[in-house]
Amino acid sequence: MADLTAVLVGFAETLRHAGVEAVGERVEAMIAAAGALQVSSRRDVYWAGRLTLCAEPDDLPVYDAAFTAYFGGRLPARVPDPQPAARSRPAALFGSVPGGTATEPDAATPVAASDTEVLRQRDIAALSVAERDEVRRLVALLAPGTAPRPSRRHRPARAGGVDPARTVRRMLRHAGEPTRLARRDHRDKPRRLVLLVDVSGSMAPYADALLRFAHAAVRRRPTLTEVFTLGTRLTRVTRALRHRDPDAALRAAGGAIADWHGGTRLADGLKAFLDRWGQRGTARGAVVVLCSDGWERGDPALLAAQMARLSRLAYRLVWVNPHRGKPGYAPLVAGMAAALPYLDEFVAGHNLATLEDLVRVISRA
C-alpha cells in the first residue's frame, strides 16, 4: 500500500502541474478510495482518482490526458463492471507482459512503484528514446504561468472605490436622484512571461525539453508569453510554438532557428533582445526566465552589462541551468559567474522534477 500511495501522490502532483487543483483533502480522498476499493486494475485507479480529484467538468479532459501520460495505455471506456473480468492496466504501475499487452495480475500480486516516479528524477541527457518520449508527454502537461497582479483597468465590485461613470448612469436612470454608489476594483492580470532558451551545442541534451516547456507556457497564455532562442544570434519562436501539437511546434521552431547546436554568444543575444524587444516593453515588468549553462565565448564583462540592463527592466529574473542540480556543481564558468549577481532565482533544469519546480518558481514570481 505504501508503494501505491507514493504512485498516487505522484500522479496528483502531475495533475496539479496540469492545472487541476488536486491538493489536500482531494488527494487524501483518492488514497482512501483506492484503499477501500483494494485496487487491482488500472480502471479502479482511474475512477478512484476521477471521482475525488476532479471538481468541475473542465477538469475531466485534463485528468484524462494526465492519466494517459502518467500511467500509459488507453483510458477505461466506462465504469468498471460489477463482475470481475480481465482488464488492461498501465504498464508503468502494474507491470506488463512481453509484446506490450497488459494482463490482470493475481490478487496477491503486489503493486510495483511507478516508473514515472523514477523518470521524474532521471537526468534528461541520460534517457533512452522511450523514456524521452514519456518525459515529453509529461512536460506537455505542465502549465507554467505567472501570478496575477492588479492592472490599471477596473471591474465592477461590491467593495472598493467609487465608480463615477456607473454611479452617474445609475442616477440618470432614476431622474437624477442619488441612488446606491457603484463600486469598482482593479482587474487582475498575470505578468508577462519571457523565456530565453540557449540552443547552442553545449545545451543540446536539454534544449528540446526546455523548448517543450516553453511550448506549454505559450499554450497556457498565448498573448502574455514570449519565447526567444539564444546561440550565435537571437531568434523569436513565439509564433512557431503556438501550434497546438508539441511535435509540430518543435518542428516549426527548428525550421526558424538557424543556429541550432552552434556556438554561444549570450551577451550579443541579450543585447539584441534588449535593443529590439526588451526596452520597448517586452521585458518591462515581466518574469524573465533564461535557460542556459552559462558558457560564453565573448567577454564575460559584456554579459554582465547586459544582465544588469535586463535586471533593471524585469520584475523577476530567473536563470535555469541544467547543471545546477548535479553533485559537485559550482557556478565557476565565466558567463555564469558574471550573471549570478543579477539573478533573483538560480534553479536547476536537468529533469522533470526540476521543471515542475520551475513552474512553482514562476507562479510565485
mmCIF file of C-alpha atoms in Angstrom:
data_model
loop_
_atom_site.group_PDB
_atom_site.id
_atom_site.type_symbol
_atom_site.label_atom_id
_atom_site.label_comp_id
_atom_site.label_asym_id
_atom_site.label_seq_id
_atom_site.Cartn_x
_atom_site.Cartn_y
_atom_site.Cartn_z
ATOM 1 C CA MET A 1 0.000 0.000 0.000
ATOM 2 C CA ALA A 2 2.941 2.304 0.687
ATOM 3 C CA ASP A 3 4.150 1.933 -2.919
ATOM 4 C CA LEU A 4 0.657 2.591 -4.254
ATOM 5 C CA THR A 5 0.320 5.703 -2.080
ATOM 6 C CA ALA A 6 3.585 7.098 -3.468
ATOM 7 C CA VAL A 7 2.375 6.441 -7.019
ATOM 8 C CA LEU A 8 -0.967 8.154 -6.386
ATOM 9 C CA VAL A 9 0.683 11.164 -4.748
ATOM 10 C CA GLY A 10 2.998 11.459 -7.751
ATOM 11 C CA PHE A 11 0.015 11.331 -10.098
ATOM 12 C CA ALA A 12 -1.745 14.042 -8.060
ATOM 13 C CA GLU A 13 1.371 16.226 -8.356
ATOM 14 C CA THR A 14 1.399 15.720 -12.140
ATOM 15 C CA LEU A 15 -2.276 16.664 -12.225
ATOM 16 C CA ARG A 16 -1.605 19.856 -10.219
ATOM 17 C CA HIS A 17 1.037 20.928 -12.718
ATOM 18 C CA ALA A 18 -1.541 20.356 -15.468
ATOM 19 C CA GLY A 19 -3.852 22.889 -13.819
ATOM 20 C CA VAL A 20 -6.235 20.747 -11.716
ATOM 21 C CA GLU A 21 -6.484 21.613 -8.009
ATOM 22 C CA ALA A 22 -5.552 18.125 -6.838
ATOM 23 C CA VAL A 23 -4.437 19.109 -3.339
ATOM 24 C CA GLY A 24 -5.127 18.490 0.321
ATOM 25 C CA GLU A 25 -8.391 16.730 1.071
ATOM 26 C CA ARG A 26 -8.866 15.603 -2.536
ATOM 27 C CA VAL A 27 -5.610 13.636 -2.506
ATOM 28 C CA GLU A 28 -6.499 12.097 0.857
ATOM 29 C CA ALA A 29 -9.910 11.148 -0.509
ATOM 30 C CA MET A 30 -8.299 9.495 -3.556
ATOM 31 C CA ILE A 31 -5.945 7.451 -1.369
ATOM 32 C CA ALA A 32 -8.855 6.443 0.890
ATOM 33 C CA ALA A 33 -10.943 5.457 -2.156
ATOM 34 C CA ALA A 34 -8.091 3.380 -3.538
ATOM 35 C CA GLY A 35 -7.754 1.637 -0.188
ATOM 36 C CA ALA A 36 -11.486 0.968 0.044
ATOM 37 C CA LEU A 37 -11.553 -0.449 -3.491
ATOM 38 C CA GLN A 38 -8.422 -2.537 -2.874
ATOM 39 C CA VAL A 39 -7.389 -1.540 -6.377
ATOM 40 C CA SER A 40 -6.094 -4.288 -8.604
ATOM 41 C CA SER A 41 -6.580 -2.725 -12.019
ATOM 42 C CA ARG A 42 -5.931 0.408 -13.976
ATOM 43 C CA ARG A 43 -9.670 1.055 -14.217
ATOM 44 C CA ASP A 44 -10.008 1.107 -10.414
ATOM 45 C CA VAL A 45 -7.230 3.683 -10.143
ATOM 46 C CA TYR A 46 -8.801 5.791 -12.897
ATOM 47 C CA TRP A 47 -12.182 6.049 -11.215
ATOM 48 C CA ALA A 48 -10.799 6.430 -7.702
ATOM 49 C CA GLY A 49 -8.914 9.498 -8.919
ATOM 50 C CA ARG A 50 -11.543 10.903 -11.243
ATOM 51 C CA LEU A 51 -14.295 10.832 -8.623
ATOM 52 C CA THR A 52 -12.173 12.523 -5.970
ATOM 53 C CA LEU A 53 -9.734 14.850 -7.767
ATOM 54 C CA CYS A 54 -11.988 16.484 -10.390
ATOM 55 C CA ALA A 55 -14.209 19.288 -9.091
ATOM 56 C CA GLU A 56 -15.718 20.616 -12.340
ATOM 57 C CA PRO A 57 -16.356 19.480 -15.935
ATOM 58 C CA ASP A 58 -13.345 21.407 -17.262
ATOM 59 C CA ASP A 59 -11.087 19.188 -15.133
ATOM 60 C CA LEU A 60 -12.160 15.982 -16.904
ATOM 61 C CA PRO A 61 -10.240 16.296 -20.211
ATOM 62 C CA VAL A 62 -7.139 17.445 -18.324
ATOM 63 C CA TYR A 63 -7.493 14.487 -15.956
ATOM 64 C CA ASP A 64 -7.802 12.043 -18.869
ATOM 65 C CA ALA A 65 -4.710 13.448 -20.582
ATOM 66 C CA ALA A 66 -2.684 13.358 -17.367
ATOM 67 C CA PHE A 67 -3.809 9.801 -16.578
ATOM 68 C CA THR A 68 -2.830 8.576 -20.049
ATOM 69 C CA ALA A 69 0.569 10.291 -19.896
ATOM 70 C CA TYR A 70 1.349 9.185 -16.331
ATOM 71 C CA PHE A 71 0.182 5.567 -16.481
ATOM 72 C CA GLY A 72 0.264 4.908 -20.220
ATOM 73 C CA GLY A 73 -2.181 2.760 -22.183
ATOM 74 C CA ARG A 74 -5.763 3.671 -23.018
ATOM 75 C CA LEU A 75 -8.431 5.256 -20.872
ATOM 76 C CA PRO A 76 -11.132 2.993 -19.403
ATOM 77 C CA ALA A 77 -14.245 3.286 -21.540
ATOM 78 C CA ARG A 78 -16.803 3.127 -18.712
ATOM 79 C CA VAL A 79 -17.391 2.433 -15.052
ATOM 80 C CA PRO A 80 -15.966 -0.952 -14.013
ATOM 81 C CA ASP A 81 -18.278 -3.942 -14.329
ATOM 82 C CA PRO A 82 -19.543 -5.451 -11.085
ATOM 83 C CA GLN A 83 -18.340 -8.857 -12.271
ATOM 84 C CA PRO A 84 -14.562 -9.451 -12.228
ATOM 85 C CA ALA A 85 -13.038 -9.614 -15.666
ATOM 86 C CA ALA A 86 -9.653 -9.485 -17.317
ATOM 87 C CA ARG A 87 -8.880 -5.806 -17.693
ATOM 88 C CA SER A 88 -5.984 -3.825 -19.065
ATOM 89 C CA ARG A 89 -3.704 -1.854 -16.781
ATOM 90 C CA PRO A 90 -0.894 0.709 -17.111
ATOM 91 C CA ALA A 91 2.480 -0.866 -17.676
ATOM 92 C CA ALA A 92 4.139 1.796 -15.511
ATOM 93 C CA LEU A 93 2.137 0.888 -12.409
ATOM 94 C CA PHE A 94 1.106 -2.750 -12.689
ATOM 95 C CA GLY A 95 3.710 -4.206 -14.991
ATOM 96 C CA SER A 96 3.299 -5.654 -18.482
ATOM 97 C CA VAL A 97 3.843 -8.854 -20.352
ATOM 98 C CA PRO A 98 6.032 -9.302 -23.436
ATOM 99 C CA GLY A 99 4.502 -7.818 -26.523
ATOM 100 C CA GLY A 100 3.065 -4.807 -24.729
ATOM 101 C CA THR A 101 -0.277 -6.431 -23.713
ATOM 102 C CA ALA A 102 -1.143 -5.771 -20.099
ATOM 103 C CA THR A 103 -2.859 -8.548 -18.144
ATOM 104 C CA GLU A 104 -4.706 -8.804 -14.858
ATOM 105 C CA PRO A 105 -2.404 -9.972 -12.011
ATOM 106 C CA ASP A 106 -3.417 -12.251 -9.189
ATOM 107 C CA ALA A 107 -4.996 -10.509 -6.196
ATOM 108 C CA ALA A 108 -1.920 -11.297 -4.126
ATOM 109 C CA THR A 109 0.483 -9.709 -6.612
ATOM 110 C CA PRO A 110 1.995 -6.547 -5.029
ATOM 111 C CA VAL A 111 1.646 -3.296 -6.922
ATOM 112 C CA ALA A 112 5.013 -2.033 -8.155
ATOM 113 C CA ALA A 113 6.164 1.554 -7.882
ATOM 114 C CA SER A 114 5.552 3.676 -10.950
ATOM 115 C CA ASP A 115 8.370 4.128 -13.431
ATOM 116 C CA THR A 116 7.173 7.698 -13.795
ATOM 117 C CA GLU A 117 8.444 8.500 -10.308
ATOM 118 C CA VAL A 118 11.876 7.263 -11.359
ATOM 119 C CA LEU A 119 11.697 9.249 -14.605
ATOM 120 C CA ARG A 120 10.969 12.452 -12.689
ATOM 121 C CA GLN A 121 14.437 12.229 -11.105
ATOM 122 C CA ARG A 122 16.384 10.994 -14.138
ATOM 123 C CA ASP A 123 18.684 13.372 -15.982
ATOM 124 C CA ILE A 124 17.124 14.182 -19.357
ATOM 125 C CA ALA A 125 20.509 13.759 -21.058
ATOM 126 C CA ALA A 126 20.679 10.114 -19.900
ATOM 127 C CA LEU A 127 17.201 8.996 -21.014
ATOM 128 C CA SER A 128 16.524 6.328 -23.597
ATOM 129 C CA VAL A 129 14.346 7.082 -26.618
ATOM 130 C CA ALA A 130 11.264 5.553 -24.976
ATOM 131 C CA GLU A 131 11.906 7.369 -21.695
ATOM 132 C CA ARG A 132 12.417 10.639 -23.536
ATOM 133 C CA ASP A 133 9.045 10.222 -25.254
ATOM 134 C CA GLU A 134 7.380 9.647 -21.868
ATOM 135 C CA VAL A 135 9.012 12.762 -20.384
ATOM 136 C CA ARG A 136 7.880 14.782 -23.403
ATOM 137 C CA ARG A 137 4.275 13.761 -22.739
ATOM 138 C CA LEU A 138 4.584 14.781 -19.098
ATOM 139 C CA VAL A 139 6.245 18.115 -19.916
ATOM 140 C CA ALA A 140 3.304 18.889 -22.225
ATOM 141 C CA LEU A 141 1.014 18.640 -19.174
ATOM 142 C CA LEU A 142 2.825 21.376 -17.270
ATOM 143 C CA ALA A 143 1.068 24.731 -17.019
ATOM 144 C CA PRO A 144 3.675 27.461 -16.390
ATOM 145 C CA GLY A 145 2.098 30.799 -15.601
ATOM 146 C CA THR A 146 2.846 33.914 -13.587
ATOM 147 C CA ALA A 147 0.825 35.087 -10.610
ATOM 148 C CA PRO A 148 -1.923 37.685 -11.157
ATOM 149 C CA ARG A 149 -1.297 41.334 -10.312
ATOM 150 C CA PRO A 150 -3.637 44.345 -10.154
ATOM 151 C CA SER A 151 -3.840 46.072 -13.539
ATOM 152 C CA ARG A 152 -4.828 49.635 -14.404
ATOM 153 C CA ARG A 153 -8.194 48.501 -15.700
ATOM 154 C CA HIS A 154 -11.183 48.249 -13.385
ATOM 155 C CA ARG A 155 -14.101 45.876 -12.971
ATOM 156 C CA PRO A 156 -17.416 46.252 -11.110
ATOM 157 C CA ALA A 157 -17.148 45.136 -7.499
ATOM 158 C CA ARG A 158 -19.209 45.067 -4.318
ATOM 159 C CA ALA A 159 -16.474 46.830 -2.360
ATOM 160 C CA GLY A 160 -13.743 49.269 -3.352
ATOM 161 C CA GLY A 161 -13.500 52.764 -4.706
ATOM 162 C CA VAL A 162 -16.461 54.654 -6.151
ATOM 163 C CA ASP A 163 -17.060 54.142 -9.877
ATOM 164 C CA PRO A 164 -18.086 57.686 -11.022
ATOM 165 C CA ALA A 165 -19.289 56.707 -14.515
ATOM 166 C CA ARG A 166 -21.534 53.874 -13.380
ATOM 167 C CA THR A 167 -22.816 55.926 -10.445
ATOM 168 C CA VAL A 168 -23.840 58.821 -12.732
ATOM 169 C CA ARG A 169 -25.507 56.478 -15.239
ATOM 170 C CA ARG A 170 -27.464 54.915 -12.395
ATOM 171 C CA MET A 171 -28.600 58.376 -11.238
ATOM 172 C CA LEU A 172 -29.747 59.285 -14.771
ATOM 173 C CA ARG A 173 -31.910 56.171 -14.873
ATOM 174 C CA HIS A 174 -33.643 57.494 -11.729
ATOM 175 C CA ALA A 175 -34.308 61.049 -12.972
ATOM 176 C CA GLY A 176 -31.128 62.406 -11.426
ATOM 177 C CA GLU A 177 -31.948 61.199 -7.938
ATOM 178 C CA PRO A 178 -28.926 59.932 -5.996
ATOM 179 C CA THR A 179 -29.031 56.167 -5.513
ATOM 180 C CA ARG A 180 -26.648 53.494 -4.321
ATOM 181 C CA LEU A 181 -22.988 54.183 -5.160
ATOM 182 C CA ALA A 182 -21.423 51.888 -7.730
ATOM 183 C CA ARG A 183 -18.065 50.402 -6.710
ATOM 184 C CA ARG A 184 -15.096 49.211 -8.698
ATOM 185 C CA ASP A 185 -11.830 47.372 -8.168
ATOM 186 C CA HIS A 186 -8.716 46.712 -10.218
ATOM 187 C CA ARG A 187 -8.778 43.754 -12.592
ATOM 188 C CA ASP A 188 -6.188 41.059 -12.017
ATOM 189 C CA LYS A 189 -3.813 40.393 -14.882
ATOM 190 C CA PRO A 190 -0.873 37.948 -14.973
ATOM 191 C CA ARG A 191 2.564 39.357 -15.646
ATOM 192 C CA ARG A 192 4.172 38.723 -18.988
ATOM 193 C CA LEU A 193 6.444 35.665 -19.108
ATOM 194 C CA VAL A 194 9.569 35.801 -21.300
ATOM 195 C CA LEU A 195 11.684 32.698 -21.893
ATOM 196 C CA LEU A 196 15.171 32.896 -23.417
ATOM 197 C CA VAL A 197 16.395 29.390 -24.297
ATOM 198 C CA ASP A 198 20.028 28.635 -25.113
ATOM 199 C CA VAL A 199 20.141 26.232 -28.100
ATOM 200 C CA SER A 200 23.935 26.099 -28.504
ATOM 201 C CA GLY A 201 25.877 22.841 -28.774
ATOM 202 C CA SER A 202 26.572 22.584 -25.046
ATOM 203 C CA MET A 203 22.820 22.723 -24.333
ATOM 204 C CA ALA A 204 21.887 20.127 -26.970
ATOM 205 C CA PRO A 205 20.758 17.395 -24.489
ATOM 206 C CA TYR A 206 18.306 19.787 -22.782
ATOM 207 C CA ALA A 207 17.167 22.234 -25.468
ATOM 208 C CA ASP A 208 14.308 20.018 -26.685
ATOM 209 C CA ALA A 209 12.792 19.617 -23.203
ATOM 210 C CA LEU A 210 13.187 23.322 -22.418
ATOM 211 C CA LEU A 211 11.508 24.337 -25.673
ATOM 212 C CA ARG A 212 8.660 21.929 -24.892
ATOM 213 C CA PHE A 213 8.374 23.613 -21.506
ATOM 214 C CA ALA A 214 8.188 26.940 -23.354
ATOM 215 C CA HIS A 215 5.501 25.499 -25.638
ATOM 216 C CA ALA A 216 3.435 24.541 -22.576
ATOM 217 C CA ALA A 217 3.774 28.132 -21.315
ATOM 218 C CA VAL A 218 2.708 29.584 -24.684
ATOM 219 C CA ARG A 219 -0.262 27.217 -24.866
ATOM 220 C CA ARG A 220 -1.457 28.378 -21.437
ATOM 221 C CA ARG A 221 -1.218 32.133 -22.078
ATOM 222 C CA PRO A 222 -0.516 32.806 -25.772
ATOM 223 C CA THR A 223 -0.792 36.603 -25.566
ATOM 224 C CA LEU A 224 1.317 37.002 -22.416
ATOM 225 C CA THR A 225 4.230 34.668 -23.226
ATOM 226 C CA GLU A 226 7.230 35.352 -25.460
ATOM 227 C CA VAL A 227 9.940 32.825 -26.340
ATOM 228 C CA PHE A 228 13.351 33.512 -27.893
ATOM 229 C CA THR A 229 16.340 31.265 -28.563
ATOM 230 C CA LEU A 230 19.954 32.227 -27.989
ATOM 231 C CA GLY A 231 23.022 30.835 -29.707
ATOM 232 C CA THR A 232 25.122 32.876 -32.069
ATOM 233 C CA ARG A 233 22.034 35.025 -32.760
ATOM 234 C CA LEU A 234 18.621 35.849 -31.327
ATOM 235 C CA THR A 235 15.537 34.155 -32.796
ATOM 236 C CA ARG A 236 11.898 34.770 -31.819
ATOM 237 C CA VAL A 237 9.981 31.467 -31.896
ATOM 238 C CA THR A 238 6.759 32.511 -30.149
ATOM 239 C CA ARG A 239 4.640 32.186 -33.268
ATOM 240 C CA ALA A 240 6.064 28.752 -34.096
ATOM 241 C CA LEU A 241 5.287 27.495 -30.590
ATOM 242 C CA ARG A 242 1.620 28.479 -30.866
ATOM 243 C CA HIS A 243 0.904 25.244 -32.707
ATOM 244 C CA ARG A 244 -1.390 23.085 -30.620
ATOM 245 C CA ASP A 245 0.637 19.909 -31.166
ATOM 246 C CA PRO A 246 4.026 19.967 -29.348
ATOM 247 C CA ASP A 247 5.840 17.993 -32.071
ATOM 248 C CA ALA A 248 4.538 20.280 -34.819
ATOM 249 C CA ALA A 249 5.517 23.311 -32.731
ATOM 250 C CA LEU A 250 9.060 21.996 -32.226
ATOM 251 C CA ARG A 251 9.416 21.260 -35.944
ATOM 252 C CA ALA A 252 8.286 24.784 -36.788
ATOM 253 C CA ALA A 253 10.668 26.263 -34.233
ATOM 254 C CA GLY A 254 13.523 24.116 -35.514
ATOM 255 C CA GLY A 255 12.924 25.440 -39.012
ATOM 256 C CA ALA A 256 13.164 29.012 -37.745
ATOM 257 C CA ILE A 257 16.344 28.524 -35.681
ATOM 258 C CA ALA A 258 19.362 28.901 -37.958
ATOM 259 C CA ASP A 259 22.000 28.464 -35.215
ATOM 260 C CA TRP A 260 20.700 25.280 -33.598
ATOM 261 C CA HIS A 261 23.555 23.427 -31.816
ATOM 262 C CA GLY A 262 26.032 26.101 -32.804
ATOM 263 C CA GLY A 263 28.206 28.384 -30.706
ATOM 264 C CA THR A 264 27.290 30.561 -27.734
ATOM 265 C CA ARG A 265 27.271 34.359 -27.682
ATOM 266 C CA LEU A 266 24.936 35.145 -24.814
ATOM 267 C CA ALA A 267 25.958 38.793 -24.468
ATOM 268 C CA ASP A 268 25.247 39.536 -28.143
ATOM 269 C CA GLY A 269 21.920 37.699 -27.985
ATOM 270 C CA LEU A 270 20.806 39.523 -24.850
ATOM 271 C CA LYS A 271 21.844 42.871 -26.310
ATOM 272 C CA ALA A 272 19.809 42.160 -29.456
ATOM 273 C CA PHE A 273 16.812 41.191 -27.307
ATOM 274 C CA LEU A 274 17.057 44.295 -25.121
ATOM 275 C CA ASP A 275 17.621 46.700 -28.008
ATOM 276 C CA ARG A 276 14.777 45.404 -30.173
ATOM 277 C CA TRP A 277 12.295 43.914 -27.699
ATOM 278 C CA GLY A 278 13.145 44.350 -24.048
ATOM 279 C CA GLN A 279 13.263 48.127 -23.702
ATOM 280 C CA ARG A 280 10.179 48.513 -25.894
ATOM 281 C CA GLY A 281 8.068 46.771 -23.310
ATOM 282 C CA THR A 282 8.510 43.014 -23.694
ATOM 283 C CA ALA A 283 10.742 42.659 -20.619
ATOM 284 C CA ARG A 284 9.420 45.624 -18.651
ATOM 285 C CA GLY A 285 7.729 44.322 -15.512
ATOM 286 C CA ALA A 286 7.886 40.736 -16.831
ATOM 287 C CA VAL A 287 9.140 37.498 -15.327
ATOM 288 C CA VAL A 288 12.175 36.630 -17.464
ATOM 289 C CA VAL A 289 13.491 33.048 -17.472
ATOM 290 C CA LEU A 290 16.903 32.481 -19.060
ATOM 291 C CA CYS A 291 17.765 28.812 -19.717
ATOM 292 C CA SER A 292 21.481 28.270 -20.292
ATOM 293 C CA ASP A 293 24.554 26.536 -18.886
ATOM 294 C CA GLY A 294 26.413 29.866 -18.868
ATOM 295 C CA TRP A 295 29.119 29.031 -21.410
ATOM 296 C CA GLU A 296 30.066 32.288 -23.147
ATOM 297 C CA ARG A 297 32.589 32.739 -25.950
ATOM 298 C CA GLY A 298 32.558 36.510 -25.670
ATOM 299 C CA ASP A 299 33.746 38.843 -22.936
ATOM 300 C CA PRO A 300 32.009 37.999 -19.598
ATOM 301 C CA ALA A 301 32.039 41.717 -18.730
ATOM 302 C CA LEU A 302 29.755 42.388 -21.695
ATOM 303 C CA LEU A 303 27.389 39.676 -20.483
ATOM 304 C CA ALA A 304 27.355 41.229 -17.014
ATOM 305 C CA ALA A 305 26.456 44.615 -18.523
ATOM 306 C CA GLN A 306 23.511 43.136 -20.440
ATOM 307 C CA MET A 307 22.333 41.204 -17.378
ATOM 308 C CA ALA A 308 22.387 44.474 -15.411
ATOM 309 C CA ARG A 309 20.182 46.103 -18.071
ATOM 310 C CA LEU A 310 17.800 43.154 -18.050
ATOM 311 C CA SER A 311 17.542 43.058 -14.260
ATOM 312 C CA ARG A 312 16.509 46.729 -14.206
ATOM 313 C CA LEU A 313 13.668 46.041 -16.630
ATOM 314 C CA ALA A 314 12.359 42.681 -15.419
ATOM 315 C CA TYR A 315 10.174 42.158 -12.392
ATOM 316 C CA ARG A 316 11.955 38.876 -11.607
ATOM 317 C CA LEU A 317 14.963 37.353 -13.339
ATOM 318 C CA VAL A 318 15.291 33.552 -13.176
ATOM 319 C CA TRP A 319 18.224 31.536 -14.535
ATOM 320 C CA VAL A 320 17.754 27.821 -15.281
ATOM 321 C CA ASN A 321 20.993 25.847 -15.513
ATOM 322 C CA PRO A 322 20.752 22.082 -16.207
ATOM 323 C CA HIS A 323 23.984 21.509 -14.285
ATOM 324 C CA ARG A 324 22.737 23.327 -11.169
ATOM 325 C CA GLY A 325 21.220 20.199 -9.626
ATOM 326 C CA LYS A 326 24.152 17.860 -10.233
ATOM 327 C CA PRO A 327 26.511 16.817 -7.411
ATOM 328 C CA GLY A 328 29.598 18.974 -7.055
ATOM 329 C CA TYR A 329 28.380 21.749 -9.334
ATOM 330 C CA ALA A 330 29.647 25.285 -8.722
ATOM 331 C CA PRO A 331 28.954 28.353 -10.924
ATOM 332 C CA LEU A 332 32.584 28.749 -11.967
ATOM 333 C CA VAL A 333 32.031 29.198 -15.718
ATOM 334 C CA ALA A 334 32.863 32.803 -16.620
ATOM 335 C CA GLY A 335 29.463 33.594 -18.098
ATOM 336 C CA MET A 336 27.586 32.071 -15.163
ATOM 337 C CA ALA A 337 29.742 33.882 -12.623
ATOM 338 C CA ALA A 338 29.151 37.187 -14.434
ATOM 339 C CA ALA A 339 25.362 36.730 -14.450
ATOM 340 C CA LEU A 340 24.911 35.429 -10.900
ATOM 341 C CA PRO A 341 24.826 38.803 -9.055
ATOM 342 C CA TYR A 342 21.809 39.955 -11.072
ATOM 343 C CA LEU A 343 19.568 36.911 -10.570
ATOM 344 C CA ASP A 344 16.524 36.651 -8.335
ATOM 345 C CA GLU A 345 16.378 32.849 -8.682
ATOM 346 C CA PHE A 346 19.005 30.311 -9.754
ATOM 347 C CA VAL A 347 17.453 26.880 -10.318
ATOM 348 C CA ALA A 348 18.206 23.528 -11.931
ATOM 349 C CA GLY A 349 16.529 22.189 -15.060
ATOM 350 C CA HIS A 350 18.004 18.772 -15.791
ATOM 351 C CA ASN A 351 14.974 16.537 -15.136
ATOM 352 C CA LEU A 352 11.196 16.541 -14.952
ATOM 353 C CA ALA A 353 11.145 17.202 -11.194
ATOM 354 C CA THR A 354 13.197 20.388 -11.574
ATOM 355 C CA LEU A 355 10.963 21.582 -14.419
ATOM 356 C CA GLU A 356 7.988 21.101 -12.100
ATOM 357 C CA ASP A 357 9.876 23.158 -9.509
ATOM 358 C CA LEU A 358 10.382 25.840 -12.170
ATOM 359 C CA VAL A 359 6.596 26.015 -12.625
ATOM 360 C CA ARG A 360 6.288 26.807 -8.906
ATOM 361 C CA VAL A 361 9.057 29.437 -9.078
ATOM 362 C CA ILE A 362 7.300 31.166 -11.984
ATOM 363 C CA SER A 363 3.900 31.018 -10.288
ATOM 364 C CA ARG A 364 5.292 32.680 -7.141
ATOM 365 C CA ALA A 365 7.020 35.499 -9.043
#
